[in-house]
Short mmCIF file of C-alpha atoms and ligand atoms in Angstrom, two decimals:
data_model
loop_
_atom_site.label_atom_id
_atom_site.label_comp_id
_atom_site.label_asym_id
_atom_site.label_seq_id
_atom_site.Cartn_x
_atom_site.Cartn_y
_atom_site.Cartn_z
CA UNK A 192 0.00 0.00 0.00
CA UNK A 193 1.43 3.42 -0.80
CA UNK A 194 2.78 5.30 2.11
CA UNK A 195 1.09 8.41 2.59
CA UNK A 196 1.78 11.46 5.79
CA UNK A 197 -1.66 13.76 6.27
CA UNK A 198 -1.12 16.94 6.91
CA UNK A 199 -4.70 18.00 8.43
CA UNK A 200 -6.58 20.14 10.86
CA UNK A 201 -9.14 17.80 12.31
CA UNK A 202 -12.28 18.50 11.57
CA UNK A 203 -14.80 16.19 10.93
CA UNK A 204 -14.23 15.51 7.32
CA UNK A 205 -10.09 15.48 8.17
CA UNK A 206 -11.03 12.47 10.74
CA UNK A 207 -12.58 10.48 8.05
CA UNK A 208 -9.51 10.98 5.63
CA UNK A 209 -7.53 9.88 8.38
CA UNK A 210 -9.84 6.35 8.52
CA UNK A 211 -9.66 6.48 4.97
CA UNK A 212 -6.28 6.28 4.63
CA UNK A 213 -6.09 3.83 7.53
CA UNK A 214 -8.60 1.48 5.39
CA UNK A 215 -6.41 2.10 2.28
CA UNK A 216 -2.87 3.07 2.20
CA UNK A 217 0.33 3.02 4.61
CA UNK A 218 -0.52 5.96 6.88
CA UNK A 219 3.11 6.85 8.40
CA UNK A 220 2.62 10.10 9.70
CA UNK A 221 0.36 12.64 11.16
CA UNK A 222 0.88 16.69 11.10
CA UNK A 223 -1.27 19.05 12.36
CA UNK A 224 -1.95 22.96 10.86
CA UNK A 225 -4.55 25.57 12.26
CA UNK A 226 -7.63 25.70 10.54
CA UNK A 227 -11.00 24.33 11.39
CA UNK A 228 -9.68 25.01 14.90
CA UNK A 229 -6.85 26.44 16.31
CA UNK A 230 -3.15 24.54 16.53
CA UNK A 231 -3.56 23.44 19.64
CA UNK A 232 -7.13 21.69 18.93
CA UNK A 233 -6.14 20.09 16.16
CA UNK A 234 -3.29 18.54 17.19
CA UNK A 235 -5.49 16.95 20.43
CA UNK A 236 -8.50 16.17 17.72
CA UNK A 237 -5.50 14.01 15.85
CA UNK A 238 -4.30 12.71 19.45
CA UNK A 239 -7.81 11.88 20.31
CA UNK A 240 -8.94 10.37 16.95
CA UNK A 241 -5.60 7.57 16.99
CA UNK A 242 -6.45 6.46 20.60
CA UNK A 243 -9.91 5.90 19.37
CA UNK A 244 -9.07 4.06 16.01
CA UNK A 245 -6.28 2.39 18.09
CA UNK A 246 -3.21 4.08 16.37
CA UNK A 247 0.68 4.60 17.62
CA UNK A 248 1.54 6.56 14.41
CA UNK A 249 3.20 9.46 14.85
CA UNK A 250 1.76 13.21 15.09
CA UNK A 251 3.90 16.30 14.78
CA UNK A 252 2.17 19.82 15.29
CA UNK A 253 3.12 22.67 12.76
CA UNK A 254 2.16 25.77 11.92
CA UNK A 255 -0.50 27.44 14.10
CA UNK A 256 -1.12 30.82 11.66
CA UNK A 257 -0.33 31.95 8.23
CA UNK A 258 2.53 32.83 6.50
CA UNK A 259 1.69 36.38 5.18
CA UNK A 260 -2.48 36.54 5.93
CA UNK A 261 -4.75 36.91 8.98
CA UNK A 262 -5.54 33.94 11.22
CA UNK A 263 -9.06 32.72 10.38
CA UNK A 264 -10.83 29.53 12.05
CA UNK A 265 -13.63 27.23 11.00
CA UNK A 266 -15.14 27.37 14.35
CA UNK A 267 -18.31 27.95 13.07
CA UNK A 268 -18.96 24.25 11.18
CA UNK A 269 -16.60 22.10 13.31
CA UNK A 270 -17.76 23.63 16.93
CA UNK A 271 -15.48 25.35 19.97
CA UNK A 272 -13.16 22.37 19.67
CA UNK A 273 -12.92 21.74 15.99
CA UNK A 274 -14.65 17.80 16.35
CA UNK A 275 -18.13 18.77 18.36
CA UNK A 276 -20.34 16.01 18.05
CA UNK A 277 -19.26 13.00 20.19
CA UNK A 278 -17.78 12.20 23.22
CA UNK A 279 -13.81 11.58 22.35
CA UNK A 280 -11.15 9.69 24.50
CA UNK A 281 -8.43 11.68 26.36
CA UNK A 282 -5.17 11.88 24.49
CA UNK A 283 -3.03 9.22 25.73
CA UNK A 284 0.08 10.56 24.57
CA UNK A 285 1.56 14.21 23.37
CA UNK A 286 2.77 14.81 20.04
CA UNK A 287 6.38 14.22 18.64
CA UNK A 288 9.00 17.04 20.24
CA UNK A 289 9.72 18.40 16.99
CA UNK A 290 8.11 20.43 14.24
CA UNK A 291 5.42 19.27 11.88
CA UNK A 292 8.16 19.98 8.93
CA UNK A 293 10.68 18.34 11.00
CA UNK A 294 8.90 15.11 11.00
CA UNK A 295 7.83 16.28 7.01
CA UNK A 296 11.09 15.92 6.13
CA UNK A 297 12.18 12.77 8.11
CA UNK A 298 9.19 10.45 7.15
CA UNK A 299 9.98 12.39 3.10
CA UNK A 300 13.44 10.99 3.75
CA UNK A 301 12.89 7.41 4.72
CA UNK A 302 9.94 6.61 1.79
CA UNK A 303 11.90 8.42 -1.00
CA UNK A 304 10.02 8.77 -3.92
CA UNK A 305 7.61 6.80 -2.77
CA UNK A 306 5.93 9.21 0.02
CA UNK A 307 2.41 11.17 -0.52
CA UNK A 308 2.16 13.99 1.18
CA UNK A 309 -2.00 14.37 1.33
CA UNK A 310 -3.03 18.07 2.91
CA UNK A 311 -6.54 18.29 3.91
CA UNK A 312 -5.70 21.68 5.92
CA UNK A 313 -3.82 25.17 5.61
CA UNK A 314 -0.68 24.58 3.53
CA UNK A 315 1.41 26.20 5.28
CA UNK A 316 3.06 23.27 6.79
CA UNK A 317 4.06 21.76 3.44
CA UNK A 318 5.05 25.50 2.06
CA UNK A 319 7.67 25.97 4.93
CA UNK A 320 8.64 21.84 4.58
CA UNK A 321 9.35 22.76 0.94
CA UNK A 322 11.07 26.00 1.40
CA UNK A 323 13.25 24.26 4.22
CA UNK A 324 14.53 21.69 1.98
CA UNK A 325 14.38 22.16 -1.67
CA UNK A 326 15.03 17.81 -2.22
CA UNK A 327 11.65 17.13 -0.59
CA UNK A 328 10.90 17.87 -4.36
CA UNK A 329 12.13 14.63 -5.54
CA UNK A 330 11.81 12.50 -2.19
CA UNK A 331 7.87 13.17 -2.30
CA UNK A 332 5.92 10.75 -5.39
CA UNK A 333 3.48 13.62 -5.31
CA UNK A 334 1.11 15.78 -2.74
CA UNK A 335 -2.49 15.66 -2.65
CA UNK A 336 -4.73 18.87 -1.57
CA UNK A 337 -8.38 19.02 -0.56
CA UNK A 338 -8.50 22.76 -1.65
CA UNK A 339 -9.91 25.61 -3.87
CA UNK A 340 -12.73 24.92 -6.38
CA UNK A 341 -13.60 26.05 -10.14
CA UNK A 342 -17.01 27.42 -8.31
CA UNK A 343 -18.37 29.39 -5.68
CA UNK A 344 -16.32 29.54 -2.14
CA UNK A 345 -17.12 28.59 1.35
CA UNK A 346 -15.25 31.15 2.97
CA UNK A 347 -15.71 34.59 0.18
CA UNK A 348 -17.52 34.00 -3.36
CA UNK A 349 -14.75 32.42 -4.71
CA UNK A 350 -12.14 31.37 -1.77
CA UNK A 351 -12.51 27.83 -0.66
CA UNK A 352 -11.27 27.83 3.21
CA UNK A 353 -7.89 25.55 2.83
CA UNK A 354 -6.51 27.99 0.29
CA UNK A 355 -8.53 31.40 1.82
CA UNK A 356 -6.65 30.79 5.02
CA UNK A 357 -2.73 30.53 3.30
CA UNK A 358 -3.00 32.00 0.12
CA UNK A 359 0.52 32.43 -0.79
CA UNK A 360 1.17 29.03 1.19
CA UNK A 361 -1.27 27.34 -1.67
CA UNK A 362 0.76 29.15 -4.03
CA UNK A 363 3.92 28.32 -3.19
CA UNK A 364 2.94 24.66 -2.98
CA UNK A 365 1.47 24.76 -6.73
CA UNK A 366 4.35 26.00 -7.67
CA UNK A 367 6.96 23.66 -6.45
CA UNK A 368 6.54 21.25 -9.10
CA UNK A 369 5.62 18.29 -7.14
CA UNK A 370 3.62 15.70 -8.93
CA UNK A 371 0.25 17.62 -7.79
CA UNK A 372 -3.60 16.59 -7.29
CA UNK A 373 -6.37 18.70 -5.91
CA UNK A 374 -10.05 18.44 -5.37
CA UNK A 375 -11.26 20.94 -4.98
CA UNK A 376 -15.45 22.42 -3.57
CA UNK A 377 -16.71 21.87 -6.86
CA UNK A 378 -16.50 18.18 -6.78
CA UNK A 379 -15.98 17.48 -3.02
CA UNK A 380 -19.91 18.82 -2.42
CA UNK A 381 -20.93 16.13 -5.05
CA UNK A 382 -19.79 13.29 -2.36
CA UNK A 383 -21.86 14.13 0.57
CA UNK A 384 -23.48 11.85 2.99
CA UNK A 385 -27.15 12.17 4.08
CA UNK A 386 -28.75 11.27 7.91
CA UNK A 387 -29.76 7.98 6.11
CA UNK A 388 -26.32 7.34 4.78
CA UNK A 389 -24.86 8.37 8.47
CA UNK A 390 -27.18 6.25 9.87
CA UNK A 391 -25.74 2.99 8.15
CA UNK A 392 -22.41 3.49 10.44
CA UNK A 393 -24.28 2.46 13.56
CA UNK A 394 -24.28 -1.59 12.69
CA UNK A 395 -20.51 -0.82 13.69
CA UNK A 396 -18.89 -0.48 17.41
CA UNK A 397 -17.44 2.12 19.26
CA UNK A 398 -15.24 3.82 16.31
CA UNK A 399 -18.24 3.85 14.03
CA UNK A 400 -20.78 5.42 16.17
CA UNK A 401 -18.33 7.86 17.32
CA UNK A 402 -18.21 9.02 13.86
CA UNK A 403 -21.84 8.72 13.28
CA UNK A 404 -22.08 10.78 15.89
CA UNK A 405 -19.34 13.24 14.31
CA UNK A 406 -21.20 13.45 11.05
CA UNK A 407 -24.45 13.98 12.53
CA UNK A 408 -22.95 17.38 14.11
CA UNK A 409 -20.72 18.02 10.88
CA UNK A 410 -24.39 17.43 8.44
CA UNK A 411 -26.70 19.13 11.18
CA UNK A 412 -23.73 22.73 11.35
CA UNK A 413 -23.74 22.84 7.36
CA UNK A 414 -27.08 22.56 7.06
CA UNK A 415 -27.26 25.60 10.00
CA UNK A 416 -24.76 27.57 8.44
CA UNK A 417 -24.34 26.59 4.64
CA UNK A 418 -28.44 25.75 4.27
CA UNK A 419 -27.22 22.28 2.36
CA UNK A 420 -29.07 18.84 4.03
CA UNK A 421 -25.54 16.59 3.04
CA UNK A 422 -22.43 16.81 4.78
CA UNK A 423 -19.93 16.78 2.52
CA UNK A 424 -16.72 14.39 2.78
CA UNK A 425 -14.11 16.50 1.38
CA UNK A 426 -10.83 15.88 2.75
CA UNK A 427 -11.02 11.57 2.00
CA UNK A 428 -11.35 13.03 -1.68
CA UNK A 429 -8.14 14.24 -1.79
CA UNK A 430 -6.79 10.32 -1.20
CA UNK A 431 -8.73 8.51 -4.15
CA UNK A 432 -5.95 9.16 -6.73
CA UNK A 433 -3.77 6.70 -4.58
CA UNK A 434 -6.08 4.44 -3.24
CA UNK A 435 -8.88 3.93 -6.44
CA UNK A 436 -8.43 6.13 -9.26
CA UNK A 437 -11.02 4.76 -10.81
CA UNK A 438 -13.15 6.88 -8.33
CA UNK A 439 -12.65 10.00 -9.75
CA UNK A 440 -11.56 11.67 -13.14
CA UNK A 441 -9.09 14.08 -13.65
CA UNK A 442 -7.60 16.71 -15.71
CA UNK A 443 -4.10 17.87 -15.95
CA UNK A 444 -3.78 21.87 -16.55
CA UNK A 445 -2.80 24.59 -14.67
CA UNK A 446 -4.30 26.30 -11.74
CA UNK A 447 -2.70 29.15 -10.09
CA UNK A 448 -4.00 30.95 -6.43
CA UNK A 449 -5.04 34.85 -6.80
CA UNK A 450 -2.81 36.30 -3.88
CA UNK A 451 -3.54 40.16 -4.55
CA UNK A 452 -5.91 41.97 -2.22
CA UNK A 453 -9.65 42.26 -2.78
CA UNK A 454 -12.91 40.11 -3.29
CA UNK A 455 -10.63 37.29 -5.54
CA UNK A 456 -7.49 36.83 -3.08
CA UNK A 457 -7.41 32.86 -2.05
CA UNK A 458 -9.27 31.92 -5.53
CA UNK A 459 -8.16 29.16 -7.39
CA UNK A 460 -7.78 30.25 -11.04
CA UNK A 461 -8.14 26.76 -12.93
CA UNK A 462 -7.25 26.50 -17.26
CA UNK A 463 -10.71 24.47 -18.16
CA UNK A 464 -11.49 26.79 -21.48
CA UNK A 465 -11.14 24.07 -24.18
CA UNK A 466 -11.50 24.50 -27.50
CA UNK A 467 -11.60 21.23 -29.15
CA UNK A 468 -8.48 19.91 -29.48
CA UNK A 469 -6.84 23.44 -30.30
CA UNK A 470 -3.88 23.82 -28.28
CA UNK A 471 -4.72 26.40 -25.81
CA UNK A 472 -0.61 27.77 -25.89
CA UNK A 473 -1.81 30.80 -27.96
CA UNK A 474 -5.09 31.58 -25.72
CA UNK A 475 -4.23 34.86 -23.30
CA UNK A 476 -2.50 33.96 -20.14
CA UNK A 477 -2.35 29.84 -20.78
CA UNK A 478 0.40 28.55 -18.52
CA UNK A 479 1.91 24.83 -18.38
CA UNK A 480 0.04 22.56 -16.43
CA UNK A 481 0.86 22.17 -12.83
CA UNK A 482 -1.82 19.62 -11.17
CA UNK A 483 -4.06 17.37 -11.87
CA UNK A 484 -7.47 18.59 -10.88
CA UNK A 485 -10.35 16.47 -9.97
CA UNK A 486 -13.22 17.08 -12.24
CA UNK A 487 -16.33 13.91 -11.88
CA UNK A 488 -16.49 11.83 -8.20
CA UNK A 489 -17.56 8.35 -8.76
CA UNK A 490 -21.57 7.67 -7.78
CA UNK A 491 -19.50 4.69 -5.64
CA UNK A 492 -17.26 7.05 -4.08
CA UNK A 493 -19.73 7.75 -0.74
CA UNK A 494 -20.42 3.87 -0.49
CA UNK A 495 -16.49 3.59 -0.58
CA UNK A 496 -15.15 5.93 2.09
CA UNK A 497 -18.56 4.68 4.60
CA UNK A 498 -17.15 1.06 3.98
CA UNK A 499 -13.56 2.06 4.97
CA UNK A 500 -14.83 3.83 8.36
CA UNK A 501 -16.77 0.42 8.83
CA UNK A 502 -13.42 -1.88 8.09
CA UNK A 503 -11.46 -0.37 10.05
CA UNK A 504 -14.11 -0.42 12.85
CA UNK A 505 -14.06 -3.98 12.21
CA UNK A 506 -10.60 -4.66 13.28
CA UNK A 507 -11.10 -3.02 16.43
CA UNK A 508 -10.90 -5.27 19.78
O1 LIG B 211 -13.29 23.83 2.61
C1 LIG B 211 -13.27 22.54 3.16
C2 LIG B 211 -11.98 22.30 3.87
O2 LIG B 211 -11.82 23.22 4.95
C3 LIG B 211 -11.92 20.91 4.53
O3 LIG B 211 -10.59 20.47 4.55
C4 LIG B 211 -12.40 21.17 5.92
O4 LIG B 211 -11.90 20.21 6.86
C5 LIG B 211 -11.78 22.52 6.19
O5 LIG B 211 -10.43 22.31 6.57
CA1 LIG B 212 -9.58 19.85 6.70
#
């Protein structure tokens, strides 16, 4: 299974990536960003959430505010503690002594070229990992974002929250030249989970009603404060290219992040006019392609990432 560190801010949707990638894929690291909550939340959310799924991997907090912008938090979706919704065990250990980048660069180091480096938060940890150490270029297979959108925002008009709250982090990242994937509102809001499809978590045990209970609070706050009746899973999304591409369709082209001031700064800018086959080199302002963007979620892919929570639930004593 491919080896994969998440770089998250648990959240509700970040603590089903993290089952997801339990399910899935090699998961050999954990490092925590501000975002949905502050630093310090996030990092006990991801403390609390591997006592509960029974896991001893390792969790490093990073950044807890921007590079450049203003410190914004989620608060109002994910509750006063960033995972409102169900009764989670103590910690029962702290986090690594060292730096989210720190361990970054050390877990980069031991899977080269084989590492993916999935960010379901603020990128500001994987900005400052890349600016720290240019090689994390080659020793990473790729990184893959839950961010931006080629629609409306969640955060402005046009600002999707991950990339609102680091702009020139996002930027930065998109522009390292990493082997790049990112999902972005558009499609993550087509792979939402209804009461009824919460309420198929409860044959499980402890692990799976905890995060029925989780996604009851994360459906019943969007619904409060976004009007929509589906929660949406958007941070597992950001794992299907490594664990079923067949889950989701892509399209390689370029996106850049608008970093100036005014209603468009944190906007993803994505390429998608295509003219037939025409080359689009000669259109105004084309640039190479930098990621591949999601662009259709599998019908399947709800029924997938439910089963995972359930499997892994499963293997629980
Ligand atoms: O906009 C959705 C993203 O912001 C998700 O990653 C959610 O967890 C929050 O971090
Ligand atoms: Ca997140």
């Amino acid at each position: 299974m491919t080896p994969v560190l998440l770089d998250c801010d648990p959240g509700h949707d970040d603590a089903v990536a993290l089952l997801y990638a339990v399910r899935h894929m090699d998961l050999r690291a954990i490092t925590t960003v501000y975002g949905n909550q502050t630093l310090e939340h996030t990092t006990r959310n991801a403390l609390s959430l591997c006592r509960l799924a029974q896991l001893d991997t390792p969790v490093a907090a990073g950044a807890s505010r921007p590079l450049v912008a203003p410190h914004i938090t989620g608060g109002a979706v994910h509750g006063k503690t960033g995972l409102d919704g169900a009764e989670l065990p103590e910690p029962d250990r702290a986090p690594l002594d060292m730096h989210a980048v720190e361990l970054i660069l050390r877990t980069a180091r031991e899977h080269r070229g084989e590492l993916v480096l999935a960010a379901t938060g603020a990128l500001t940890n994987v900005a400052l990992a890349l600016a720290l150490e240019p090689k994390l270029k080659e020793w990473l297979r790729g990184i893959t974002i839950m961010g931006g959108g080629t629609g409306t925002g969640n955060v402005t008009e046009v600002a999707e929250f991950n990339i609102y709250c680091d702009p020139e982090a996002a930027e930065m990242v998109l522009r390292a030249g990493v082997p790049t994937w990112l999902v972005g509102l558009d499609v993550t809001r087509r792979v939402g989970v209804s009461a009824a499809d919460i309420a198929t978590l409860r044959v499980g045990g402890k692990l799976a009603n905890t995060m029925a209970d989780l996604l009851d609070f994360f459906r019943a706050s969007l619904e409060r404060v976004q009007g929509v009746a589906t929660a949406s899973l958007h941070d597992p999304c950001a794992l299907v290219p490594f664990i079923d591409p067949s889950l989701m369709e892509y399209r390689h082209t370029n996106v850049r992040v608008e970093l100036a001031p005014g209603i468009a700064r944190g906007m993803t800018v994505a390429e998608l006019r295509r003219l037939g086959n025409v080359p689009l080199g000669h259109m105004r302002g084309s640039a190479p392609a930098n990621v591949y963007l999601a662009r259709e979620p599998s019908p399947k892919l709800v029924g997938h990432i439910l089963q995972a929570i359930l499997d892994v639930d499963a293997k629980l004593n």
